[in-house]
Amino acid sequence: MKRDPVIFVVVALALSLMLVFAYKATGKQPKDGPTGAGKPAPEFALQSLDGKTIRLSDLRGKAVVVNFWATWCQPCRIEMPWFVELQKQYGPDGLQILGINADEDTSKEELEKFAKGMGVNYPVLLGKEEVEQAYGGIQFLPITVYVGRDGNVVDKVFGLKGRGEIEEDVKLALGQKKPATQAMK
Amino acid sequence: MPRKLTQLVWLVVFCSAIFGISNLNAQDIPGRKAPSINMVDPGITTAIRGKAANIDLFFRISQGFHVNSNKPRSEYLIPTTLRLTAPTDIVIGVINYPAGVEKSFPFAPNDKMSVYGSQFVINFAIRPLASVMPGKYAVHGVLKYQACDDATCYPPKQIPVNFLIKVTKSTSEPQGRNPPQSPHVHR
């Protein structure tokens, strides 16, 4: 059978284009980096608004929700009341939510006022660049990392999700629910 | 149509389809594509010295994003603002921002925000004083904004805003000799 060289070129070009776009797409994905599920959550020691130093390692044995947020981030403001409720509901089961603030030009007093206004009942920590980098960089907010009782990341969530999905991740971190892949077995 | 030409046309269609699909997917993942704002080149606005000229600056927001309006509904949200610096003796009037449109995030439909989506126009008047020499003048400024998509928000950003105005004499002014300077852009 005689093959038309033009068709060959068309297919080759199409495949090349698909490869290029696939490569570009993966390159721009938000990177889980060192904080992918199953990996140990990077250690940090950050100062809270009330002046205490909070170390992630001190919370070993608890499920920890590390929520990166900023005052200018509307989706962060939407999920904050949910975190307040979840802290109340699951705190006795061993949940600790930590809000790491990513504002650059906001004073501690303003943050205190904001947190008070939102009724935040969990520690708000003053973020540091090196912690943000350790968690894969903060290109946008919110970013929430769910850490299991063993100190390993169980999920990393980019952007606002529904309250139900957040609660499912909280249960996963608490060990009250098995990951989807395990649950199917 | 010759067969080879038909095949070439199919090639272009096929490649465009692949490009389209790739970009369609890019919109689906939050945070994948950073937002941007571009100002449409306003061209050169002519202003008669001693009189006000109206200027509209058009800004386009990249697809899938919105920015807070100039009057967001919370003191903590960052408003879109334009700051301009005009050359000496050229006065910039009050900057008029458009009203925002109401928007809410899918997970909080009752939480309304005031935003600009896709494009917006900022308007102001510019008035060269009667003492200004005719010629072209550059106006510089900065547009500050903070963009979000349906699930994420990006840190505040600013872009430079530059445009030219051409100052002319009024037709009612006595026509004298040309000024000693040759026309040039005053920066």
Coordinates of C-alpha atoms in Angstrom, one line a residue:
Chain A
M1 CA 0.0 0.0 0.0
K2 CA 1.4 3.4 -1.0
R3 CA 1.5 5.9 1.9
D4 CA 0.9 9.5 1.3
P5 CA 3.9 11.5 2.8
V6 CA 1.6 14.4 3.6
I7 CA -0.6 12.3 5.9
F8 CA 2.6 11.2 7.6
V9 CA 3.7 14.8 8.2
V10 CA 0.2 15.7 9.4
V11 CA 0.2 12.9 12.0
A12 CA 3.8 13.7 13.1
L13 CA 3.0 17.4 13.5
A14 CA -0.1 16.6 15.4
L15 CA 1.7 14.3 17.8
S16 CA 4.5 16.8 18.3
L17 CA 1.9 19.5 19.2
M18 CA 0.1 17.2 21.6
L19 CA 3.4 16.4 23.3
V20 CA 4.4 20.1 23.5
F21 CA 1.0 21.1 25.1
A22 CA 1.0 18.1 27.4
Y23 CA 4.5 19.1 28.6
K24 CA 3.5 22.7 29.1
A25 CA 0.3 21.7 31.0
T26 CA 2.2 19.5 33.4
G27 CA 4.8 22.2 33.9
K28 CA 2.2 24.7 35.0
Q29 CA 0.4 22.5 37.4
P30 CA 0.5 23.6 41.0
K31 CA 3.2 21.4 42.4
D32 CA 2.6 19.2 45.5
G33 CA 6.4 19.3 45.7
P34 CA 7.7 18.1 49.0
T35 CA 4.2 18.0 50.5
G36 CA 2.5 15.4 48.4
A37 CA 0.2 12.9 50.1
G38 CA 2.1 10.2 52.0
K39 CA 5.1 12.4 52.6
P40 CA 6.1 13.9 55.9
A41 CA 4.7 17.4 56.4
P42 CA 7.6 19.9 56.5
E43 CA 8.4 21.0 60.0
F44 CA 7.9 24.6 61.0
A45 CA 8.0 26.8 64.1
L46 CA 5.9 29.9 63.7
Q47 CA 4.7 32.6 66.0
S48 CA 1.0 32.9 66.7
L49 CA -0.9 36.1 67.1
D50 CA -0.8 35.7 70.9
G51 CA 3.0 35.4 70.9
K52 CA 3.4 31.6 71.3
T53 CA 5.7 29.6 69.1
I54 CA 3.8 26.7 67.5
R55 CA 5.8 23.8 66.2
L56 CA 4.2 21.3 63.9
S57 CA 6.2 18.4 65.6
D58 CA 4.6 19.3 68.9
L59 CA 1.3 18.4 67.5
R60 CA 2.3 14.8 66.6
G61 CA -0.5 12.4 67.4
K62 CA -3.1 15.0 66.4
A63 CA -4.6 15.6 62.9
V64 CA -3.5 19.0 61.7
V65 CA -5.0 21.2 59.1
V66 CA -2.5 23.7 57.8
N67 CA -4.4 26.4 56.1
F68 CA -2.6 29.2 54.2
W69 CA -4.7 32.3 53.9
A70 CA -4.7 36.1 53.6
T71 CA -7.1 38.8 54.6
W72 CA -7.5 39.9 50.9
C73 CA -8.5 36.3 49.9
Q74 CA -12.3 36.1 49.7
P75 CA -12.4 32.2 49.3
C76 CA -10.3 32.1 52.5
R77 CA -12.9 34.2 54.3
I78 CA -15.6 31.8 53.1
E79 CA -13.9 28.7 54.5
M80 CA -12.8 30.2 57.8
P81 CA -16.2 29.9 59.5
W82 CA -16.2 26.2 58.3
F83 CA -12.8 25.7 60.0
V84 CA -14.2 27.3 63.1
E85 CA -17.1 24.9 63.2
L86 CA -14.8 21.9 62.4
Q87 CA -12.4 22.9 65.1
K88 CA -15.3 22.9 67.6
Q89 CA -16.7 19.6 66.3
Y90 CA -13.5 17.6 65.9
G91 CA -11.2 19.3 68.3
P92 CA -12.1 16.8 71.1
D93 CA -11.2 14.0 68.6
G94 CA -7.7 15.4 68.2
L95 CA -8.0 17.9 65.4
Q96 CA -5.9 21.0 65.4
I97 CA -6.4 23.7 62.7
L98 CA -3.6 26.2 62.1
G99 CA -4.1 29.2 59.9
I100 CA -0.8 30.5 58.4
N101 CA -1.2 34.1 57.3
A102 CA 0.3 35.1 54.0
D103 CA -0.4 38.8 54.0
E104 CA 2.7 40.9 53.3
D105 CA 1.7 44.4 54.5
T106 CA -0.8 43.7 57.2
S107 CA 0.1 44.5 60.8
K108 CA -0.3 42.1 63.6
E109 CA -3.0 44.3 65.1
E110 CA -5.0 44.3 61.9
L111 CA -4.7 40.5 61.7
E112 CA -5.9 40.2 65.3
K113 CA -8.9 42.4 64.5
F114 CA -9.6 40.3 61.4
A115 CA -9.3 37.0 63.3
K116 CA -11.5 38.3 66.1
G117 CA -14.1 39.5 63.6
M118 CA -14.2 36.1 62.0
G119 CA -14.5 34.4 65.4
V120 CA -11.4 32.3 64.7
N121 CA -10.9 29.7 67.5
Y122 CA -7.7 28.2 66.3
P123 CA -4.1 29.6 66.2
V124 CA -3.3 32.1 63.5
L125 CA 0.4 32.0 62.7
L126 CA 2.5 34.7 61.1
G127 CA 3.7 33.1 57.9
K128 CA 7.3 33.1 56.7
E129 CA 8.7 32.7 53.2
E130 CA 10.7 29.6 54.0
V131 CA 7.7 27.8 55.4
E132 CA 5.7 28.7 52.3
Q133 CA 8.5 27.4 50.1
A134 CA 8.8 24.2 52.2
Y135 CA 5.1 23.6 51.4
G136 CA 5.6 24.0 47.6
G137 CA 5.3 27.8 47.3
I138 CA 2.2 29.9 47.6
Q139 CA 1.2 31.2 44.1
F140 CA -2.4 31.7 45.1
L141 CA -4.7 31.1 48.1
P142 CA -6.2 29.3 49.9
I143 CA -4.0 26.2 50.1
T144 CA -4.8 23.6 52.7
V145 CA -2.6 20.7 53.8
Y146 CA -4.2 17.9 55.8
V147 CA -1.7 16.2 58.0
G148 CA -2.4 12.8 59.7
R149 CA -1.7 11.9 63.3
D150 CA 1.6 10.3 62.1
G151 CA 2.8 13.6 60.7
N152 CA 2.4 12.6 57.1
V153 CA 0.4 14.6 54.5
V154 CA -2.9 13.0 53.7
D155 CA -4.1 15.6 51.2
K156 CA -3.2 18.9 49.8
V157 CA -6.0 21.1 48.5
F158 CA -5.7 24.1 46.1
G159 CA -8.4 26.6 46.3
L160 CA -11.9 26.8 47.9
K161 CA -13.7 23.5 48.2
G162 CA -17.1 22.8 49.7
R163 CA -17.6 22.3 53.4
G164 CA -18.4 18.7 52.8
E165 CA -15.1 18.0 51.0
I166 CA -13.2 19.8 53.8
E167 CA -14.9 17.7 56.4
E168 CA -14.1 14.5 54.5
D169 CA -10.4 15.5 54.5
V170 CA -10.6 16.3 58.2
K171 CA -11.9 12.8 58.8
L172 CA -9.2 11.3 56.6
A173 CA -6.5 13.2 58.7
L174 CA -8.2 12.0 61.9
G175 CA -8.1 8.4 60.7
Q176 CA -11.9 8.3 60.9
K177 CA -12.1 7.5 57.2
K178 CA -9.9 5.5 54.8
P179 CA -8.5 7.0 51.7
A180 CA -10.6 6.3 48.6
T181 CA -8.0 3.9 47.1
Q182 CA -7.9 1.8 50.4
A183 CA -11.7 2.0 50.9
M184 CA -12.2 0.3 47.5
K185 CA -10.1 -2.7 48.5
Chain B
M1 CA -9.5 21.9 -4.5
P2 CA -6.3 19.9 -5.0
R3 CA -5.9 17.0 -2.6
K4 CA -2.7 18.3 -1.0
L5 CA -4.3 21.7 -0.3
T6 CA -7.3 19.9 1.4
Q7 CA -4.9 17.9 3.5
L8 CA -3.2 21.1 4.6
V9 CA -6.5 22.6 5.5
W10 CA -7.2 19.6 7.6
L11 CA -3.8 19.9 9.2
V12 CA -4.6 23.5 10.3
V13 CA -8.0 22.5 11.6
F14 CA -6.6 19.5 13.5
C15 CA -3.8 21.5 15.1
S16 CA -6.3 24.3 16.1
A17 CA -8.5 21.7 17.7
I18 CA -5.6 20.3 19.8
F19 CA -4.6 23.9 20.8
G20 CA -8.2 24.6 21.8
I21 CA -8.5 21.4 23.9
S22 CA -5.2 22.1 25.6
N23 CA -6.4 25.6 26.6
L24 CA -9.8 24.4 27.6
N25 CA -8.3 22.1 30.1
A26 CA -6.0 24.9 31.3
Q27 CA -9.1 26.8 32.5
D28 CA -10.4 23.8 34.5
I29 CA -7.7 23.6 37.1
P30 CA -7.6 26.5 39.6
G31 CA -4.3 28.2 39.9
R32 CA -3.0 26.8 36.7
K33 CA -2.9 30.0 34.7
A34 CA -1.9 33.2 36.5
P35 CA -4.2 36.2 35.9
S36 CA -3.2 39.2 34.0
I37 CA -4.6 42.6 32.9
N38 CA -3.7 44.3 29.7
M39 CA -4.4 47.9 28.9
V40 CA -5.7 48.6 25.4
D41 CA -3.4 51.2 23.8
P42 CA -5.5 54.4 24.1
G43 CA -3.6 56.1 21.2
I44 CA -2.6 59.7 21.6
T45 CA -5.3 62.0 23.1
T46 CA -5.3 65.6 21.9
A47 CA -5.8 68.2 24.6
I48 CA -6.2 71.9 23.9
R49 CA -4.2 73.8 26.5
G50 CA -6.5 75.5 29.0
K51 CA -9.2 73.0 28.3
A52 CA -10.1 69.6 29.6
A53 CA -9.9 66.4 27.5
N54 CA -11.6 63.2 28.4
I55 CA -9.7 60.0 28.5
D56 CA -11.0 56.4 28.7
L57 CA -8.5 53.7 29.5
F58 CA -9.7 50.2 28.6
F59 CA -8.4 47.2 30.6
R60 CA -8.9 43.6 29.7
I61 CA -8.7 40.8 32.3
S62 CA -7.5 37.4 31.2
Q63 CA -10.2 34.8 30.7
G64 CA -11.6 33.1 33.8
F65 CA -10.6 35.8 36.3
H66 CA -12.1 38.8 37.9
V67 CA -10.6 41.6 40.0
N68 CA -12.2 43.6 42.9
S69 CA -13.9 46.7 41.8
N70 CA -12.8 50.1 43.2
K71 CA -15.3 49.7 45.9
P72 CA -15.2 46.1 47.2
R73 CA -17.7 45.2 49.9
S74 CA -15.1 44.6 52.6
E75 CA -12.4 46.8 54.0
Y76 CA -10.0 43.8 53.7
L77 CA -10.4 43.3 50.0
I78 CA -8.0 45.2 47.8
P79 CA -9.7 47.7 45.5
T80 CA -8.6 48.2 41.9
T81 CA -6.9 51.6 41.8
L82 CA -5.2 53.7 39.2
R83 CA -2.5 56.2 40.2
L84 CA -1.2 58.6 37.5
T85 CA 1.6 61.1 37.5
A86 CA 1.3 63.9 35.0
P87 CA 4.0 66.2 33.7
T88 CA 4.2 69.7 35.3
D89 CA 1.2 71.9 34.6
I90 CA -0.9 69.1 33.3
V91 CA -3.7 68.5 35.7
I92 CA -5.4 65.1 36.0
G93 CA -9.0 65.3 37.3
V94 CA -11.0 62.9 39.4
I95 CA -10.5 59.3 38.3
N96 CA -13.9 57.7 37.7
Y97 CA -14.2 54.0 38.2
P98 CA -17.0 51.9 36.9
A99 CA -19.4 50.3 39.3
G100 CA -18.6 46.7 40.0
V101 CA -20.8 43.7 39.1
E102 CA -22.1 41.4 41.8
K103 CA -20.4 38.0 41.9
S104 CA -20.3 35.1 44.4
F105 CA -18.2 32.0 44.7
P106 CA -19.9 28.8 43.8
F107 CA -19.6 27.5 47.4
A108 CA -21.0 30.7 48.9
P109 CA -23.7 32.0 46.7
N110 CA -25.0 34.4 49.3
D111 CA -21.6 36.0 49.8
K112 CA -21.7 38.8 47.2
M113 CA -18.6 40.7 46.0
S114 CA -18.3 43.7 43.8
V115 CA -15.9 42.9 40.9
Y116 CA -14.9 43.7 37.4
G117 CA -15.0 40.8 35.0
S118 CA -13.4 40.5 31.6
Q119 CA -13.0 44.2 31.0
F120 CA -13.5 47.6 32.5
V121 CA -13.0 51.3 31.6
I122 CA -11.5 53.9 33.9
N123 CA -12.3 57.5 32.9
F124 CA -10.8 60.9 33.9
A125 CA -10.2 64.3 32.5
I126 CA -6.8 65.8 31.7
R127 CA -6.3 69.6 31.5
P128 CA -3.1 71.2 30.3
L129 CA -2.7 74.7 31.8
A130 CA -2.5 77.6 29.4
S131 CA 1.2 77.8 30.1
V132 CA 2.0 74.4 28.7
M133 CA 4.1 74.3 25.5
P134 CA 2.4 72.5 22.6
G135 CA 3.8 69.0 22.1
K136 CA 3.5 65.4 23.1
Y137 CA 3.7 64.5 26.8
A138 CA 3.9 61.1 28.4
V139 CA 1.7 60.3 31.4
H140 CA 2.8 57.4 33.6
G141 CA 0.9 55.5 36.2
V142 CA 0.2 52.3 37.9
L143 CA -2.9 50.1 38.0
K144 CA -3.1 48.1 41.2
Y145 CA -5.4 45.1 41.4
Q146 CA -6.0 41.8 43.0
A147 CA -7.4 39.0 40.9
C148 CA -9.3 35.8 41.7
D149 CA -10.9 32.9 39.8
D150 CA -13.8 30.8 41.0
A151 CA -11.8 29.1 43.7
T152 CA -8.6 30.9 44.3
C153 CA -7.1 34.4 44.8
Y154 CA -3.8 35.7 43.6
P155 CA -1.6 38.2 45.5
P156 CA -2.1 41.8 44.6
K157 CA -0.2 43.0 41.5
Q158 CA 0.4 46.2 39.7
I159 CA 1.0 47.0 36.1
P160 CA 2.5 50.1 34.5
V161 CA 0.1 52.4 32.7
N162 CA 1.6 54.7 30.1
F163 CA 0.0 56.9 27.5
L164 CA 0.6 60.0 25.4
I165 CA -1.3 63.3 25.2
K166 CA -0.7 65.9 22.6
V167 CA -1.1 69.4 23.8
T168 CA -2.2 71.9 21.1
K169 CA -3.0 75.6 21.0
S170 CA -6.6 76.7 20.9
T171 CA -7.7 78.0 17.5
S172 CA -8.8 81.1 19.3
E173 CA -5.3 81.8 20.6
P174 CA -3.3 84.3 18.6
Q175 CA -1.0 82.4 16.2
G176 CA 2.5 83.5 16.8
R177 CA 5.8 82.0 15.9
N178 CA 6.6 78.4 16.8
P179 CA 8.2 78.0 20.2
P180 CA 11.9 77.7 20.2
Q181 CA 11.7 74.0 21.1
S182 CA 11.0 71.4 18.5
P183 CA 8.0 69.1 19.2
H184 CA 9.1 66.2 21.3
V185 CA 7.8 63.9 24.0
H186 CA 8.2 65.3 27.5
R187 CA 8.8 62.5 29.9

